mmCIF file with all atom_site columns, C-alpha atoms in Angstrom:
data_model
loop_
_atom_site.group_PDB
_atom_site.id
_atom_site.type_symbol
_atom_site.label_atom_id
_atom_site.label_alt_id
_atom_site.label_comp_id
_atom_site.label_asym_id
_atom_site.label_entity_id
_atom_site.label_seq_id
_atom_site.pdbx_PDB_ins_code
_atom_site.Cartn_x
_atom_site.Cartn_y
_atom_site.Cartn_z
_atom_site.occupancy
_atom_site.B_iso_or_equiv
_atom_site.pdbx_formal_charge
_atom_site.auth_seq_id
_atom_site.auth_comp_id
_atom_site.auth_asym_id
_atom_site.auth_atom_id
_atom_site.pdbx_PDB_model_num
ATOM 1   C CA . UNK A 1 1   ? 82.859 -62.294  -15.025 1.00 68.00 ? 1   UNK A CA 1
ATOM 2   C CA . UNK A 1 2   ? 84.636 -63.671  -18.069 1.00 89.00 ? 2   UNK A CA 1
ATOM 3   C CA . UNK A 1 3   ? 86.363 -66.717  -19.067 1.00 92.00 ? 3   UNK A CA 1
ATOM 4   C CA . UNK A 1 4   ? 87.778 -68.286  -15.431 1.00 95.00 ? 4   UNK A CA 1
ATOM 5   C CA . UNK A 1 5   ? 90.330 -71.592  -16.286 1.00 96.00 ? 5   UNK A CA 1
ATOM 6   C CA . UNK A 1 6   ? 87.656 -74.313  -16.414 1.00 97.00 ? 6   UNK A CA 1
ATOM 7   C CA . UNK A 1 7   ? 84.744 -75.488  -18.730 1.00 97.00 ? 7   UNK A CA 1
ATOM 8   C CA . UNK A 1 8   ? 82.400 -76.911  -16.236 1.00 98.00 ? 8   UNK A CA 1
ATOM 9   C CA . UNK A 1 9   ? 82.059 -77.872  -12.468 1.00 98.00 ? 9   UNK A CA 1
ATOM 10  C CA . UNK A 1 10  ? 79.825 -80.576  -11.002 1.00 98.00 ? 10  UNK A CA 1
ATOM 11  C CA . UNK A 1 11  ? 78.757 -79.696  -7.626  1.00 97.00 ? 11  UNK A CA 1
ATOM 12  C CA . UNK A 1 12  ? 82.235 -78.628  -5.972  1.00 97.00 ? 12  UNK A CA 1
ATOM 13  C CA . UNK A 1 13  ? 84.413 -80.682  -8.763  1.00 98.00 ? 13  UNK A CA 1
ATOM 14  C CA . UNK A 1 14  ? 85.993 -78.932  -11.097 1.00 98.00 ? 14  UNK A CA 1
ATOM 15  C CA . UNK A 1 15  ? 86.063 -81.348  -14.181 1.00 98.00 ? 15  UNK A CA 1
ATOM 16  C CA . UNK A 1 16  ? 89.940 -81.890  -15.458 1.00 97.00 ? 16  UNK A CA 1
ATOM 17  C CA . UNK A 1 17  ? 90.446 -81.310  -18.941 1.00 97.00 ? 17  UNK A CA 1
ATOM 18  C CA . UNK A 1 18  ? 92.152 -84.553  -19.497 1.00 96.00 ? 18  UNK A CA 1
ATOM 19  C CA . UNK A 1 19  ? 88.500 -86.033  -19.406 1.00 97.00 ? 19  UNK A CA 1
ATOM 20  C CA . UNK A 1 20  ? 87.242 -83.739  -22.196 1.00 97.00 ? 20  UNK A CA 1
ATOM 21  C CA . UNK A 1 21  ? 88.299 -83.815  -25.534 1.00 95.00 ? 21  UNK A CA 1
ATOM 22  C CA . UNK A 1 22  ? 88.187 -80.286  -26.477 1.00 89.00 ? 22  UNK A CA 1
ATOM 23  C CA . UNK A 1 23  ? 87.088 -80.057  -29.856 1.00 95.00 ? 23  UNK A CA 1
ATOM 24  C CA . UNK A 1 24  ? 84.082 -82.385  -28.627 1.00 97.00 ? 24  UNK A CA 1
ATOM 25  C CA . UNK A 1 25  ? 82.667 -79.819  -25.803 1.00 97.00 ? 25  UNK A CA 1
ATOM 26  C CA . UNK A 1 26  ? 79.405 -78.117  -26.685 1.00 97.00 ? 26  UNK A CA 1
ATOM 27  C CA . UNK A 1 27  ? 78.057 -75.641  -23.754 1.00 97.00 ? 27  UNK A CA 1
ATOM 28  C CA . UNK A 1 28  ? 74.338 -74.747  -25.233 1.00 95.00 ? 28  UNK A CA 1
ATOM 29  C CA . UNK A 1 29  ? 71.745 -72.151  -24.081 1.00 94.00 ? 29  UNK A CA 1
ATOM 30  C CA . UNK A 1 30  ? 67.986 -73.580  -25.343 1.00 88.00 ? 30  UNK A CA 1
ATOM 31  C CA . UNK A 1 31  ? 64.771 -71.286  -25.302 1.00 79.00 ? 31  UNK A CA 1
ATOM 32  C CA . UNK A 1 32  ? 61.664 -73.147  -24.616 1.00 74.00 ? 32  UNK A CA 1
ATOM 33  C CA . UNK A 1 33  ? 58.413 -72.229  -26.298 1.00 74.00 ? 33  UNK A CA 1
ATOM 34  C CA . UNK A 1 34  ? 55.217 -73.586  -24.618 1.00 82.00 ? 34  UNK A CA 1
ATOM 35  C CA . UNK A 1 35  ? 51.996 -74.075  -26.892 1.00 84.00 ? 35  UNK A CA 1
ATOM 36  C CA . UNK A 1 36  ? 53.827 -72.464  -30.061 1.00 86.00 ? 36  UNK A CA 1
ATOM 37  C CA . UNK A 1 37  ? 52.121 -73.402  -33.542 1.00 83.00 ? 37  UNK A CA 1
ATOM 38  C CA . UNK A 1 38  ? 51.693 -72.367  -37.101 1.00 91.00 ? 38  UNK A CA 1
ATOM 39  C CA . UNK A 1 39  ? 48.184 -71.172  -38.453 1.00 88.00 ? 39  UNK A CA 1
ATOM 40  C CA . UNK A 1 40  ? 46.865 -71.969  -41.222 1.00 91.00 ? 40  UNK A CA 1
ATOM 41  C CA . UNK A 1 41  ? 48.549 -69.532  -43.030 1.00 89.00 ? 41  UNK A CA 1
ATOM 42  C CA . UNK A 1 42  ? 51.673 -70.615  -41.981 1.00 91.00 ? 42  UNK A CA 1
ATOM 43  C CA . UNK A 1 43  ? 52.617 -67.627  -39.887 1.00 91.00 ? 43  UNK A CA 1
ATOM 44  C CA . UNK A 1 44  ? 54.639 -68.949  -36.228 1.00 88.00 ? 44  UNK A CA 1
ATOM 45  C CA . UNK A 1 45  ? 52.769 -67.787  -33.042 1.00 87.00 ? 45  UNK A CA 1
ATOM 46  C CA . UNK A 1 46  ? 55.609 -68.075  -30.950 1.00 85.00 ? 46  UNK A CA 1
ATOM 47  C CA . UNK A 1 47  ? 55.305 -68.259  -27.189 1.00 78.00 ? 47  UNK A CA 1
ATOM 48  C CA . UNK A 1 48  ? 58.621 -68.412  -25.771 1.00 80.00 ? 48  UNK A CA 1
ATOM 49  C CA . UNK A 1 49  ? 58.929 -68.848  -22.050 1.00 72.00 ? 49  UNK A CA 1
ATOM 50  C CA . UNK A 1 50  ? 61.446 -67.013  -20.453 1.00 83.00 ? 50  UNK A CA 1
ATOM 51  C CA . UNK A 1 51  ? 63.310 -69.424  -18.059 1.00 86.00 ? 51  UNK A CA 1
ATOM 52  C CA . UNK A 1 52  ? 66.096 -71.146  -20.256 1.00 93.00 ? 52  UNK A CA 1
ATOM 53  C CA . UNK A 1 53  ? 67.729 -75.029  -20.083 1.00 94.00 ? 53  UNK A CA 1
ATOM 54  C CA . UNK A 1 54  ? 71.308 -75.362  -20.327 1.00 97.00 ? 54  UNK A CA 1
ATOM 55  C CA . UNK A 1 55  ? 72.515 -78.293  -21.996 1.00 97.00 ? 55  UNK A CA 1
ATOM 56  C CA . UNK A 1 56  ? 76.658 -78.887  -22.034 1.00 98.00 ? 56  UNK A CA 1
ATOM 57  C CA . UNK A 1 57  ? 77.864 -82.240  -23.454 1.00 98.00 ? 57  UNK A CA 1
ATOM 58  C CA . UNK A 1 58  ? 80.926 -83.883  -24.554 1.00 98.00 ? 58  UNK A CA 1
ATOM 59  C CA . UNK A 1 59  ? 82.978 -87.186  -25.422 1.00 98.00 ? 59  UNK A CA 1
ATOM 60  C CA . UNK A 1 60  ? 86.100 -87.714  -22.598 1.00 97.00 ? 60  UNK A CA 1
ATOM 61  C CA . UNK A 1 61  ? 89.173 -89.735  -23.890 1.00 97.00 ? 61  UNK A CA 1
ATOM 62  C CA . UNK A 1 62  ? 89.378 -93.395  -23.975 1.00 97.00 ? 62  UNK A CA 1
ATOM 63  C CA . UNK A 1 63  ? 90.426 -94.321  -20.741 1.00 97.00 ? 63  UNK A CA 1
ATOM 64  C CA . UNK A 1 64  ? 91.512 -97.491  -18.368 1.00 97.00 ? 64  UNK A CA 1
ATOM 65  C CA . UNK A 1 65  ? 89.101 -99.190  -15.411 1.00 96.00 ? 65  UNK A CA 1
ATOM 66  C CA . UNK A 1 66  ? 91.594 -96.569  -13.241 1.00 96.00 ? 66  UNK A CA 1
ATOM 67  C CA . UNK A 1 67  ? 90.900 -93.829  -14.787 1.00 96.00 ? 67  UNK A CA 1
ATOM 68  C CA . UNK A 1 68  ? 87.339 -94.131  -15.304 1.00 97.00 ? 68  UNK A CA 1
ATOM 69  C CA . UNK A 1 69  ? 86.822 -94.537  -11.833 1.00 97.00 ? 69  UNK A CA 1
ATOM 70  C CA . UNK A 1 70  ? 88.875 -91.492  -10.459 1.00 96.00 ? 70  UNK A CA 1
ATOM 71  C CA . UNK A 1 71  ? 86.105 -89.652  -12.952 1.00 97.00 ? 71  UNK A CA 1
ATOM 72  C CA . UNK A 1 72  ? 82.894 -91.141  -13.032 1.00 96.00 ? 72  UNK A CA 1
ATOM 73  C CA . UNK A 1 73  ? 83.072 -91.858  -8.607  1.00 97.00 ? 73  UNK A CA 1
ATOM 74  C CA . UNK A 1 74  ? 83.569 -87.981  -8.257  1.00 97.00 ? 74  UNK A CA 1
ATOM 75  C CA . UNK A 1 75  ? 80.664 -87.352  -10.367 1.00 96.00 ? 75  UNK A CA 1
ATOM 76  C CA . UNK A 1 76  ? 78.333 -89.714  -8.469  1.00 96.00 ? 76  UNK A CA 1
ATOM 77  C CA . UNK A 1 77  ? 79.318 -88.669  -5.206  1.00 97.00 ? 77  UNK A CA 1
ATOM 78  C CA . UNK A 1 78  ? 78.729 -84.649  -6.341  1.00 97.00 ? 78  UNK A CA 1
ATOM 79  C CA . UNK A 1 79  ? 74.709 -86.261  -6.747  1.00 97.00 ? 79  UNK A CA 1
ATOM 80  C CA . UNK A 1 80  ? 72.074 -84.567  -4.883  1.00 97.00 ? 80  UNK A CA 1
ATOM 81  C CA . UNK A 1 81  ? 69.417 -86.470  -5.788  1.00 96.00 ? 81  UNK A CA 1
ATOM 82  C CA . UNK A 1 82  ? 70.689 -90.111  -6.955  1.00 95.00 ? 82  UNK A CA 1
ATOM 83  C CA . UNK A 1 83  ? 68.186 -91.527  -8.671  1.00 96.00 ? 83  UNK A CA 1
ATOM 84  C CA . UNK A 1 84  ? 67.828 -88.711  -10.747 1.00 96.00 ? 84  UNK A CA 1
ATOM 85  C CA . UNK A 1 85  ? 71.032 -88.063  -11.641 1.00 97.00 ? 85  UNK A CA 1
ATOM 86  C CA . UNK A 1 86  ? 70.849 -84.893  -10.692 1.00 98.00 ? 86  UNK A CA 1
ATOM 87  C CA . UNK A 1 87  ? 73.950 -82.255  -9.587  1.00 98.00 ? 87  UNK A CA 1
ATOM 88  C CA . UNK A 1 88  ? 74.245 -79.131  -9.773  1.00 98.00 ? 88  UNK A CA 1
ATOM 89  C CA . UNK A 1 89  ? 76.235 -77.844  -12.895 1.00 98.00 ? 89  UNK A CA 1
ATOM 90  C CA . UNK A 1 90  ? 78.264 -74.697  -13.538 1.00 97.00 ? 90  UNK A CA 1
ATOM 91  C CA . UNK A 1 91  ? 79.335 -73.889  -16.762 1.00 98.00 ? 91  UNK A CA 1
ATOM 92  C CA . UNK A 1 92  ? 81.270 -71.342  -19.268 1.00 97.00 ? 92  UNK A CA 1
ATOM 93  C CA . UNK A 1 93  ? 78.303 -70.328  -21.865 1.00 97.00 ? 93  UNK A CA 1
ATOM 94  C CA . UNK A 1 94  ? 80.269 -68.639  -24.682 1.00 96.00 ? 94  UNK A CA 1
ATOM 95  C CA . UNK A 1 95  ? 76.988 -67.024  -25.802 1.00 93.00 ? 95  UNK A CA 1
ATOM 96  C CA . UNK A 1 96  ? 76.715 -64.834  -22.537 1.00 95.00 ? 96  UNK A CA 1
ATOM 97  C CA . UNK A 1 97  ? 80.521 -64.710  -21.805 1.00 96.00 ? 97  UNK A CA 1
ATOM 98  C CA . UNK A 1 98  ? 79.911 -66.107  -18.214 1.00 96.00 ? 98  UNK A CA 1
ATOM 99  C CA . UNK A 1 99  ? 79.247 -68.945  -16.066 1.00 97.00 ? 99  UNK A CA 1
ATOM 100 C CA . UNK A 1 100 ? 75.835 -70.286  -15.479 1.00 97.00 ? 100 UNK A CA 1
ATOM 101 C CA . UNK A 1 101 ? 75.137 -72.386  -12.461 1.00 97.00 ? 101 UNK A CA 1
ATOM 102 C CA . UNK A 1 102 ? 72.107 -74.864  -12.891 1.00 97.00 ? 102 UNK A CA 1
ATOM 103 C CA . UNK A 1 103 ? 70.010 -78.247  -11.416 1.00 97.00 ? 103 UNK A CA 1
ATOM 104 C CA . UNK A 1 104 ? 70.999 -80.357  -14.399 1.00 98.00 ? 104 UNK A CA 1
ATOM 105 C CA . UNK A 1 105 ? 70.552 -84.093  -14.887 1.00 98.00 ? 105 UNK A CA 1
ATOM 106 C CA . UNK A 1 106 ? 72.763 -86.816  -16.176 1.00 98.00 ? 106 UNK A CA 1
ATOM 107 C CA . UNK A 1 107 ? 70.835 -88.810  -19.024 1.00 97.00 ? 107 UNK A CA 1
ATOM 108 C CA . UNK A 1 108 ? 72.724 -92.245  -19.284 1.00 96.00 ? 108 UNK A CA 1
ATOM 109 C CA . UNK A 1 109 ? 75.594 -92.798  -20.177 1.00 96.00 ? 109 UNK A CA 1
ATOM 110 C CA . UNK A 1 110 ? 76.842 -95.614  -22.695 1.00 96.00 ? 110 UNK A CA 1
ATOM 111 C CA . UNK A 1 111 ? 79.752 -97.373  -21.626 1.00 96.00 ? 111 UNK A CA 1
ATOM 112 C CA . UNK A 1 112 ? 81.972 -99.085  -24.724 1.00 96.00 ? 112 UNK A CA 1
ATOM 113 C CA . UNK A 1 113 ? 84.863 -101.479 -23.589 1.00 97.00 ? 113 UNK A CA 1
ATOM 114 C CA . UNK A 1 114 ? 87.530 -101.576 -25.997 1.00 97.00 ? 114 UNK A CA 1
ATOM 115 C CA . UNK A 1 115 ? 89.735 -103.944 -24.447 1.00 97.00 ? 115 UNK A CA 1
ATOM 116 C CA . UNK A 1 116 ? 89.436 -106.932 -21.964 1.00 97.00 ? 116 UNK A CA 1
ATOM 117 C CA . UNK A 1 117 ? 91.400 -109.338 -20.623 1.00 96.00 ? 117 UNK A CA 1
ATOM 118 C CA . UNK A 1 118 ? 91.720 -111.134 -17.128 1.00 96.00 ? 118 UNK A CA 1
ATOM 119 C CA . UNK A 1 119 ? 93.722 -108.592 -15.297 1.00 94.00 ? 119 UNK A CA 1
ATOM 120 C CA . UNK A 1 120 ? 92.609 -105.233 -17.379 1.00 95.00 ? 120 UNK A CA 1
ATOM 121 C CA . UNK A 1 121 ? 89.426 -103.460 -19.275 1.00 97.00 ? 121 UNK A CA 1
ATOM 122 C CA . UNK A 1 122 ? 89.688 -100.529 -21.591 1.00 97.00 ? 122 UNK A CA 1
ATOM 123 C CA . UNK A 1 123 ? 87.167 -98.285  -22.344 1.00 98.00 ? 123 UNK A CA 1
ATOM 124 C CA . UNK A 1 124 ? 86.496 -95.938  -25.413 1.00 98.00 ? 124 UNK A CA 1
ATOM 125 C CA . UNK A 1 125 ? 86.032 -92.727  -25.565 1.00 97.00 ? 125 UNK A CA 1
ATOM 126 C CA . UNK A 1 126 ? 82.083 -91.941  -24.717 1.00 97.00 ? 126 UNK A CA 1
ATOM 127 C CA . UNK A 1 127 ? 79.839 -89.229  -24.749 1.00 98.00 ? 127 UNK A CA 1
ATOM 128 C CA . UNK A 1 128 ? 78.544 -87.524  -21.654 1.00 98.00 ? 128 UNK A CA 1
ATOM 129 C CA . UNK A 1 129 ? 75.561 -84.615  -21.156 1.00 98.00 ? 129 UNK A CA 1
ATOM 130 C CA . UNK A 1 130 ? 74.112 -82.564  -18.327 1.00 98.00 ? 130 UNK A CA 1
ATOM 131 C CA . UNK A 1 131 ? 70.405 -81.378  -19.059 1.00 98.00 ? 131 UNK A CA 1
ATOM 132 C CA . UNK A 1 132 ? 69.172 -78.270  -17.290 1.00 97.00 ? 132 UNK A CA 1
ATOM 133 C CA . UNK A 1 133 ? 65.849 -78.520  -15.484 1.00 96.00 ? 133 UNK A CA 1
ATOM 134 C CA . UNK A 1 134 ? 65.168 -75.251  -16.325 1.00 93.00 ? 134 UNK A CA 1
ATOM 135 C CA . UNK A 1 135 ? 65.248 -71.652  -15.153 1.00 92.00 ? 135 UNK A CA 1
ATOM 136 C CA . UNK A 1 136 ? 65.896 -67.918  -15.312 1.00 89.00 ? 136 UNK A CA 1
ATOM 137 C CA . UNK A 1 137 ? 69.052 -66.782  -16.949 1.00 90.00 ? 137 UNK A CA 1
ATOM 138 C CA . UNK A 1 138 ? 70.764 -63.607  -16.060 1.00 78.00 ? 138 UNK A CA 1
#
């Protein structure tokens, strides 16, 4: 299965594009190595594992107190573990051509205001990341 009109789902929500700025969206595939070093000669003894962690991350739009919580309420309630963070994440990987579905985490998320006054807030734009925990790809 190719290419299917979104970038990413968080449990069941499909995230909008108007909360991603495009040219800021960067769906990764990382190996993970366990115990790999370099001898003395400085030859690489690689011992790659073969379960994979996605990592997708990007910066959404600046935004209003409105907006941010149409967004960031839908991702809390897709949570299955709260204190965690953790959802689970689906996601186009251009490097396979397909969607990967994943446990991922949230790490935290740094809020800027741009704008306050007594009847409004603003926010900037700010980045936000979902970390695999780890697994097979197919």
């Amino acid at each position: 299965m190719g290419y299917g009109g979104y970038l990413i789902k968080v449990g069941d929500y499909t995230v909008p594009f108007e909360y991603i700025q495009a040219s800021t969206y960067s769906p990764n595939i990382k190996g993970q190595d366990l115990d790999s070093y370099t001898d003395e000669d400085g030859k690489l003894h690689r011992n790659a594992l073969k379960n994979k962690v996605i990592k997708i991350e990007w910066e959404t739009p600046s935004m209003g107190e409105s907006e941010l919580r149409k967004f960031a309420d839908r991702l809390l309630n897709e949570y299955i573990h709260k204190v965690e963070k953790k959802c689970m994440v689906t996601a186009y990987m251009p490097e396979l051509g397909k969607y990967v579905t994943m446990a991922c985490y949230v790490p935290d998320i740094e809020y800027k205001v741009s704008y306050a006054d007594e009847k409004t807030i603003e926010y900037d734009s700010f980045r936000i990341a979902f970390i695999g925990y780890g697994g097979e790809i197919t």
